[in-house]
Amino acid sequence: KNALKKFFNYDNTRFLSILEQKGFFIFDPSFTNYPTTVQSLGSSLNMDYINDLTHQVGKESKNYHLLNKVLSENIVMKKLKENNFQIINMGALWGPNNSFKMSDADLCEFKEFNRDSLMRELLQTTMLSYVQERLVEEGRRDRVLCVFDELPKLDENFSGSKFVFAHIMLPHAPYIFGPNGESVIPGTSLDGQSWDTRKAHIDQLNFANKKIIILIDELLSKNKNSIIIIQGDTGSSFSSDWKNPSDDVIIERMSNLNAIYFPNNEYQSFSGKNTPVNTFRIIFNEFFSENYKPLEDKMYWSTSDSPYSHSDVTSIIEKNYRN
């Protein structure tokens, strides 16, 4: 909420209020522990910080293999599997086999035919590049809509306890949806005005809000005993200067949406915990009688070409939030 107001002059209060009315706990403020998806999810799904990986590969390493492996073989899915949960993955492609190791089903994948870098480079040097871009965008739309459409139907095909991981690429770029789900070609405005990337981001956010509310209503109408986590793995980033980031760049990227629904509406354990590294520690304590100690909230910055070199930016974020 605060980041959207600060960086987009957008008030998301109405959406958050609807979530609260439905029984969700809203983390305010909320921040990610790391600035990229594979780091953030690798941390939250392993219930720990990933800084120790640096000792295995060195802080100068640019190889994502270990990060992808840690995410693919994460502890949360492993523990739930041991508790007889089925693991359903929707819309996510990670790890050596483009999947989570523990998943029983991978739905809504829509693998892009241009994931191979050589194929992509060849296509982009030909007249087919425009067609290729449109096909990729349509595949991304299909993947997003598939998750929203298929998630409420899972009980029909998967009986028993389920852990569903749904990676919904909204409001993440490319901006391919209008505020009501209209198909958008990035760079082309729906209203004929000049293209505004920040407006396109908010348009896609509005579409995401609408779809999420509908999805929550469908899920809770079928099973009010579900645990629902709506959690952004990162915030937005409208600056390319990651190597020498300003405070604003760090705050924008590390700010996220984090909302959780417990069927018993007991959220005392989340008080004062504002990052995802503690989410599953608390869930396992509350519902599986585990005894995990909560970790101190820490936020670490790194660049995409140095994913194992972590700079502690906790004080920067806390200082600016206090101000």
Coordinates of N, CA, C and O in Angstrom, one line a residue, residues 171-274:
P171 N 1.1 -7.9 -11.0 CA 1.1 -7.0 -12.2 C 2.4 -7.0 -12.9 O 2.7 -6.0 -13.6
H172 N 3.2 -8.0 -12.8 CA 4.5 -8.1 -13.4 C 4.5 -7.8 -14.9 O 3.6 -8.2 -15.6
A173 N 5.5 -7.1 -15.4 CA 5.6 -6.8 -16.8 C 5.9 -8.2 -17.5 O 6.4 -9.1 -16.9
P174 N 5.6 -8.3 -18.8 CA 5.1 -7.3 -19.7 C 3.6 -7.0 -19.5 O 2.9 -7.9 -19.0
Y175 N 3.2 -5.8 -19.8 CA 1.9 -5.3 -19.5 C 0.9 -5.7 -20.7 O 0.9 -5.1 -21.7
I176 N 0.2 -6.8 -20.5 CA -0.5 -7.5 -21.5 C -2.0 -7.5 -21.2 O -2.8 -8.0 -22.0
F177 N -2.4 -7.0 -20.0 CA -3.8 -6.9 -19.7 C -4.2 -5.4 -19.4 O -3.4 -4.7 -18.7
G178 N -5.4 -5.1 -19.8 CA -6.0 -3.8 -19.4 C -6.6 -4.0 -18.0 O -6.7 -5.1 -17.5
P179 N -7.2 -2.9 -17.5 CA -7.8 -3.0 -16.1 C -9.0 -4.0 -16.0 O -9.3 -4.4 -14.9
N180 N -9.6 -4.3 -17.1 CA -10.7 -5.2 -17.1 C -10.4 -6.5 -17.8 O -11.3 -7.3 -18.2
G181 N -9.1 -6.8 -18.0 CA -8.7 -8.0 -18.7 C -8.6 -7.9 -20.2 O -8.4 -8.9 -20.9
E182 N -8.7 -6.7 -20.7 CA -8.5 -6.5 -22.2 C -7.1 -7.0 -22.6 O -6.1 -6.8 -21.9
S183 N -7.0 -7.5 -23.8 CA -5.6 -7.9 -24.3 C -4.9 -6.6 -24.7 O -5.5 -5.8 -25.5
V184 N -3.7 -6.4 -24.2 CA -2.9 -5.2 -24.6 C -1.6 -5.7 -25.2 O -1.0 -6.6 -24.8
I185 N -1.2 -4.9 -26.3 CA 0.1 -5.1 -26.8 C 1.0 -4.1 -26.2 O 0.7 -2.9 -26.2
P186 N 2.0 -4.5 -25.5 CA 2.9 -3.6 -24.8 C 3.4 -2.5 -25.7 O 3.8 -2.7 -26.8
G187 N 3.3 -1.3 -25.3 CA 3.6 -0.1 -26.1 C 2.5 0.5 -26.8 O 2.6 1.6 -27.4
T188 N 1.3 -0.1 -26.7 CA 0.1 0.4 -27.4 C -1.0 0.6 -26.4 O -1.5 -0.3 -25.8
S189 N -1.4 1.9 -26.3 CA -2.4 2.2 -25.3 C -3.8 1.9 -25.8 O -4.1 2.0 -27.0
L190 N -4.6 1.4 -24.8 CA -6.0 1.1 -25.2 C -6.8 2.3 -25.6 O -7.7 2.2 -26.5
D191 N -6.5 3.5 -25.0 CA -7.3 4.7 -25.3 C -6.8 5.6 -26.3 O -7.2 6.7 -26.5
G192 N -5.7 5.1 -27.0 CA -5.1 5.9 -28.1 C -4.2 7.0 -27.6 O -3.6 7.7 -28.5
Q193 N -4.0 7.1 -26.3 CA -3.0 8.1 -25.8 C -1.6 7.5 -25.9 O -1.4 6.3 -26.2
S194 N -0.6 8.3 -25.6 CA 0.7 7.8 -25.6 C 0.9 6.7 -24.5 O 0.3 6.8 -23.4
W195 N 1.8 5.8 -24.7 CA 2.0 4.6 -23.8 C 2.6 5.1 -22.5 O 3.6 5.9 -22.5
D196 N 2.1 4.8 -21.4 CA 2.6 5.1 -20.1 C 2.8 3.8 -19.3 O 1.8 3.2 -18.9
T197 N 4.0 3.5 -19.1 CA 4.4 2.2 -18.5 C 3.8 2.1 -17.0 O 3.3 1.1 -16.6
R198 N 3.9 3.2 -16.3 CA 3.4 3.2 -14.9 C 1.9 3.0 -14.9 O 1.4 2.3 -14.0
K199 N 1.2 3.7 -15.8 CA -0.2 3.5 -15.9 C -0.6 2.1 -16.3 O -1.5 1.5 -15.7
A200 N 0.2 1.5 -17.2 CA 0.0 0.1 -17.6 C 0.2 -0.8 -16.4 O -0.5 -1.8 -16.3
H201 N 1.1 -0.5 -15.5 CA 1.4 -1.3 -14.3 C 0.1 -1.3 -13.4 O -0.3 -2.3 -12.9
I202 N -0.4 -0.1 -13.2 CA -1.6 0.0 -12.4 C -2.8 -0.6 -13.0 O -3.7 -1.2 -12.4
D203 N -3.0 -0.5 -14.4 CA -4.1 -1.1 -15.1 C -4.0 -2.6 -14.8 O -5.0 -3.3 -14.5
Q204 N -2.8 -3.2 -14.9 CA -2.7 -4.7 -14.7 C -2.9 -5.0 -13.2 O -3.4 -6.1 -12.9
L205 N -2.5 -4.1 -12.3 CA -2.8 -4.3 -10.9 C -4.3 -4.4 -10.6 O -4.8 -5.2 -9.9
N206 N -5.0 -3.4 -11.3 CA -6.5 -3.4 -11.1 C -7.1 -4.7 -11.6 O -8.1 -5.2 -10.9
F207 N -6.6 -5.2 -12.7 CA -7.2 -6.5 -13.2 C -6.8 -7.6 -12.2 O -7.7 -8.4 -11.9
A208 N -5.6 -7.6 -11.7 CA -5.2 -8.6 -10.7 C -6.1 -8.6 -9.5 O -6.6 -9.6 -9.0
N209 N -6.4 -7.4 -9.0 CA -7.2 -7.2 -7.8 C -8.6 -7.8 -8.0 O -9.1 -8.5 -7.2
K210 N -9.2 -7.5 -9.2 CA -10.5 -8.0 -9.5 C -10.5 -9.6 -9.5 O -11.4 -10.2 -9.0
K211 N -9.5 -10.1 -10.2 CA -9.5 -11.6 -10.3 C -9.2 -12.3 -9.0 O -9.7 -13.3 -8.7
I212 N -8.4 -11.7 -8.2 CA -8.1 -12.2 -6.9 C -9.3 -12.3 -6.0 O -9.6 -13.3 -5.3
I213 N -10.1 -11.2 -5.9 CA -11.3 -11.2 -5.1 C -12.3 -12.3 -5.6 O -12.9 -13.0 -4.7
I214 N -12.5 -12.4 -6.9 CA -13.3 -13.5 -7.4 C -12.8 -14.8 -7.0 O -13.6 -15.7 -6.6
L215 N -11.5 -15.0 -7.1 CA -10.9 -16.3 -6.8 C -11.1 -16.6 -5.3 O -11.4 -17.8 -4.9
I216 N -10.9 -15.7 -4.4 CA -11.0 -15.9 -3.0 C -12.5 -16.3 -2.7 O -12.7 -17.2 -1.9
D217 N -13.4 -15.6 -3.3 CA -14.8 -15.9 -3.0 C -15.1 -17.4 -3.4 O -15.8 -18.1 -2.7
E218 N -14.6 -17.8 -4.6 CA -14.8 -19.2 -5.0 C -14.1 -20.2 -4.1 O -14.8 -21.2 -3.8
L219 N -12.9 -19.9 -3.7 CA -12.2 -20.8 -2.8 C -12.9 -21.0 -1.4 O -13.1 -22.1 -0.9
L220 N -13.3 -19.8 -0.8 CA -13.9 -19.9 0.5 C -15.4 -20.4 0.4 O -15.8 -21.0 1.4
S221 N -16.0 -20.3 -0.7 CA -17.4 -20.8 -0.8 C -17.3 -22.4 -0.8 O -18.3 -23.0 -0.4
K222 N -16.2 -22.9 -1.2 CA -16.1 -24.4 -1.3 C -15.4 -25.0 -0.1 O -15.7 -26.1 0.3
N223 N -14.5 -24.2 0.6 CA -13.8 -24.7 1.7 C -13.3 -23.6 2.6 O -12.2 -23.0 2.3
K224 N -14.0 -23.3 3.7 CA -13.5 -22.2 4.5 C -12.4 -22.6 5.4 O -11.8 -21.8 6.2
N225 N -12.0 -23.9 5.4 CA -10.9 -24.4 6.2 C -9.5 -24.2 5.5 O -8.5 -24.7 6.0
S226 N -9.5 -23.6 4.3 CA -8.2 -23.5 3.6 C -7.4 -22.4 4.2 O -7.9 -21.4 4.9
I227 N -6.1 -22.5 4.1 CA -5.1 -21.4 4.4 C -4.8 -20.8 3.0 O -4.4 -21.5 2.1
I228 N -4.9 -19.5 2.9 CA -4.7 -18.8 1.7 C -3.6 -17.8 1.9 O -3.7 -16.9 2.8
I229 N -2.5 -17.8 1.1 CA -1.4 -16.8 1.2 C -1.4 -16.1 -0.1 O -1.2 -16.7 -1.2
I230 N -1.5 -14.8 -0.1 CA -1.3 -13.9 -1.2 C -0.1 -13.1 -1.0 O -0.1 -12.2 -0.1
Q231 N 1.0 -13.5 -1.6 CA 2.3 -12.9 -1.3 C 3.1 -12.6 -2.5 O 3.4 -13.5 -3.3
G232 N 3.5 -11.3 -2.6 CA 4.4 -10.9 -3.7 C 5.8 -11.3 -3.4 O 6.3 -11.1 -2.3
D233 N 6.5 -11.9 -4.4 CA 7.9 -12.3 -4.2 C 8.9 -11.1 -4.3 O 10.0 -11.2 -3.7
T234 N 8.5 -10.1 -5.0 CA 9.2 -8.8 -5.0 C 8.2 -7.7 -5.3 O 7.0 -7.9 -5.6
G235 N 8.7 -6.5 -5.2 CA 8.0 -5.3 -5.6 C 8.3 -4.9 -7.0 O 9.0 -5.7 -7.7
S236 N 7.8 -3.8 -7.4 CA 8.0 -3.3 -8.8 C 9.4 -2.7 -8.9 O 10.1 -2.5 -7.9
S237 N 9.9 -2.5 -10.1 CA 11.2 -1.9 -10.3 C 11.2 -1.1 -11.6 O 11.3 -1.6 -12.7
F238 N 11.2 0.2 -11.4 CA 11.2 1.1 -12.6 C 12.5 1.8 -12.8 O 12.6 2.9 -13.4
S239 N 13.6 1.3 -12.2 CA 14.9 1.8 -12.3 C 15.8 0.7 -12.7 O 15.7 -0.4 -12.3
S240 N 16.8 1.0 -13.6 CA 17.7 0.0 -14.1 C 19.1 0.1 -13.3 O 20.0 -0.7 -13.5
D241 N 19.2 1.0 -12.4 CA 20.4 1.2 -11.7 C 20.4 0.4 -10.4 O 20.3 0.9 -9.3
W242 N 20.6 -0.9 -10.5 CA 20.6 -1.8 -9.4 C 22.0 -1.9 -8.7 O 22.1 -2.2 -7.5
K243 N 23.0 -1.5 -9.5 CA 24.4 -1.6 -8.9 C 24.7 -0.5 -7.9 O 25.4 -0.6 -7.0
N244 N 24.1 0.7 -8.1 CA 24.2 1.8 -7.2 C 22.8 2.3 -6.9 O 22.4 3.5 -7.3
P245 N 22.0 1.5 -6.2 CA 20.6 1.9 -6.0 C 20.4 3.0 -5.0 O 21.1 3.1 -4.0
S246 N 19.5 3.9 -5.3 CA 19.1 4.9 -4.3 C 18.2 4.2 -3.3 O 17.7 3.0 -3.4
D247 N 17.9 4.9 -2.2 CA 17.0 4.3 -1.2 C 15.6 4.0 -1.8 O 15.0 3.0 -1.5
D248 N 15.1 4.9 -2.7 CA 13.8 4.7 -3.3 C 13.8 3.4 -4.1 O 12.8 2.7 -4.2
V249 N 14.9 3.2 -4.9 CA 14.9 2.0 -5.7 C 14.8 0.7 -4.8 O 14.1 -0.2 -5.1
I250 N 15.5 0.7 -3.7 CA 15.5 -0.4 -2.8 C 14.1 -0.6 -2.2 O 13.6 -1.7 -2.1
I251 N 13.5 0.5 -1.7 CA 12.2 0.4 -1.1 C 11.2 0.0 -2.0 O 10.3 -0.9 -1.7
E252 N 11.2 0.5 -3.3 CA 10.2 0.1 -4.2 C 10.3 -1.4 -4.5 O 9.3 -2.1 -4.6
R253 N 11.5 -1.9 -4.8 CA 11.7 -3.3 -5.1 C 11.4 -4.3 -4.0 O 10.9 -5.4 -4.2
M254 N 11.7 -3.8 -2.8 CA 11.5 -4.8 -1.6 C 10.1 -4.7 -1.0 O 9.8 -5.5 -0.1
S255 N 9.3 -3.7 -1.4 CA 7.9 -3.6 -0.8 C 7.0 -4.6 -1.6 O 7.1 -4.7 -2.8
N256 N 6.2 -5.3 -0.8 CA 5.4 -6.3 -1.4 C 4.0 -6.4 -0.8 O 3.8 -5.8 0.3
L257 N 3.1 -7.1 -1.4 CA 1.8 -7.4 -0.8 C 1.9 -8.7 -0.1 O 2.5 -9.7 -0.6
N258 N 1.4 -8.8 1.1 CA 1.5 -10.0 1.9 C 0.2 -10.1 2.7 O 0.0 -9.3 3.7
A259 N -0.7 -11.0 2.4 CA -1.9 -11.2 3.1 C -2.2 -12.7 3.3 O -1.9 -13.5 2.4
I260 N -2.6 -13.0 4.5 CA -2.8 -14.4 4.8 C -4.2 -14.6 5.5 O -4.7 -13.8 6.3
Y261 N -4.8 -15.7 5.1 CA -6.1 -16.1 5.6 C -5.9 -17.5 6.4 O -5.5 -18.5 5.8
F262 N -6.3 -17.4 7.7 CA -6.3 -18.6 8.5 C -7.8 -18.9 8.8 O -8.6 -18.0 9.1
P263 N -8.3 -20.1 8.8 CA -9.7 -20.4 9.0 C -10.1 -20.1 10.5 O -11.3 -19.8 10.7
N264 N -9.1 -20.1 11.4 CA -9.5 -19.7 12.8 C -9.3 -18.2 13.1 O -9.6 -17.8 14.2
N265 N -8.8 -17.5 12.1 CA -8.6 -16.0 12.2 C -7.7 -15.7 13.4 O -7.8 -14.6 14.0
E266 N -6.8 -16.5 13.8 CA -5.8 -16.3 14.9 C -4.5 -15.9 14.3 O -3.8 -16.7 13.7
Y267 N -4.2 -14.6 14.4 CA -3.0 -14.1 13.7 C -1.9 -13.5 14.7 O -1.0 -12.8 14.3
Q268 N -2.1 -13.8 16.0 CA -1.2 -13.2 16.9 C 0.3 -13.5 16.6 O 1.2 -12.6 16.9
S269 N 0.6 -14.6 16.1 CA 2.0 -15.0 15.9 C 2.6 -14.2 14.8 O 3.9 -14.2 14.7
F270 N 1.8 -13.6 13.9 CA 2.4 -12.8 12.9 C 2.7 -11.3 13.3 O 3.3 -10.6 12.5
S271 N 2.3 -11.0 14.5 CA 2.5 -9.6 14.9 C 4.0 -9.3 15.0 O 4.8 -10.0 15.6
G272 N 4.4 -8.2 14.3 CA 5.8 -7.8 14.3 C 6.6 -8.5 13.3 O 7.9 -8.2 13.2
K273 N 6.1 -9.4 12.5 CA 6.8 -10.2 11.5 C 6.4 -9.7 10.1 O 5.3 -10.0 9.7
N274 N 7.3 -9.0 9.5 CA 6.9 -8.3 8.2 C 7.5 -8.8 7.0 O 7.5 -8.2 5.9

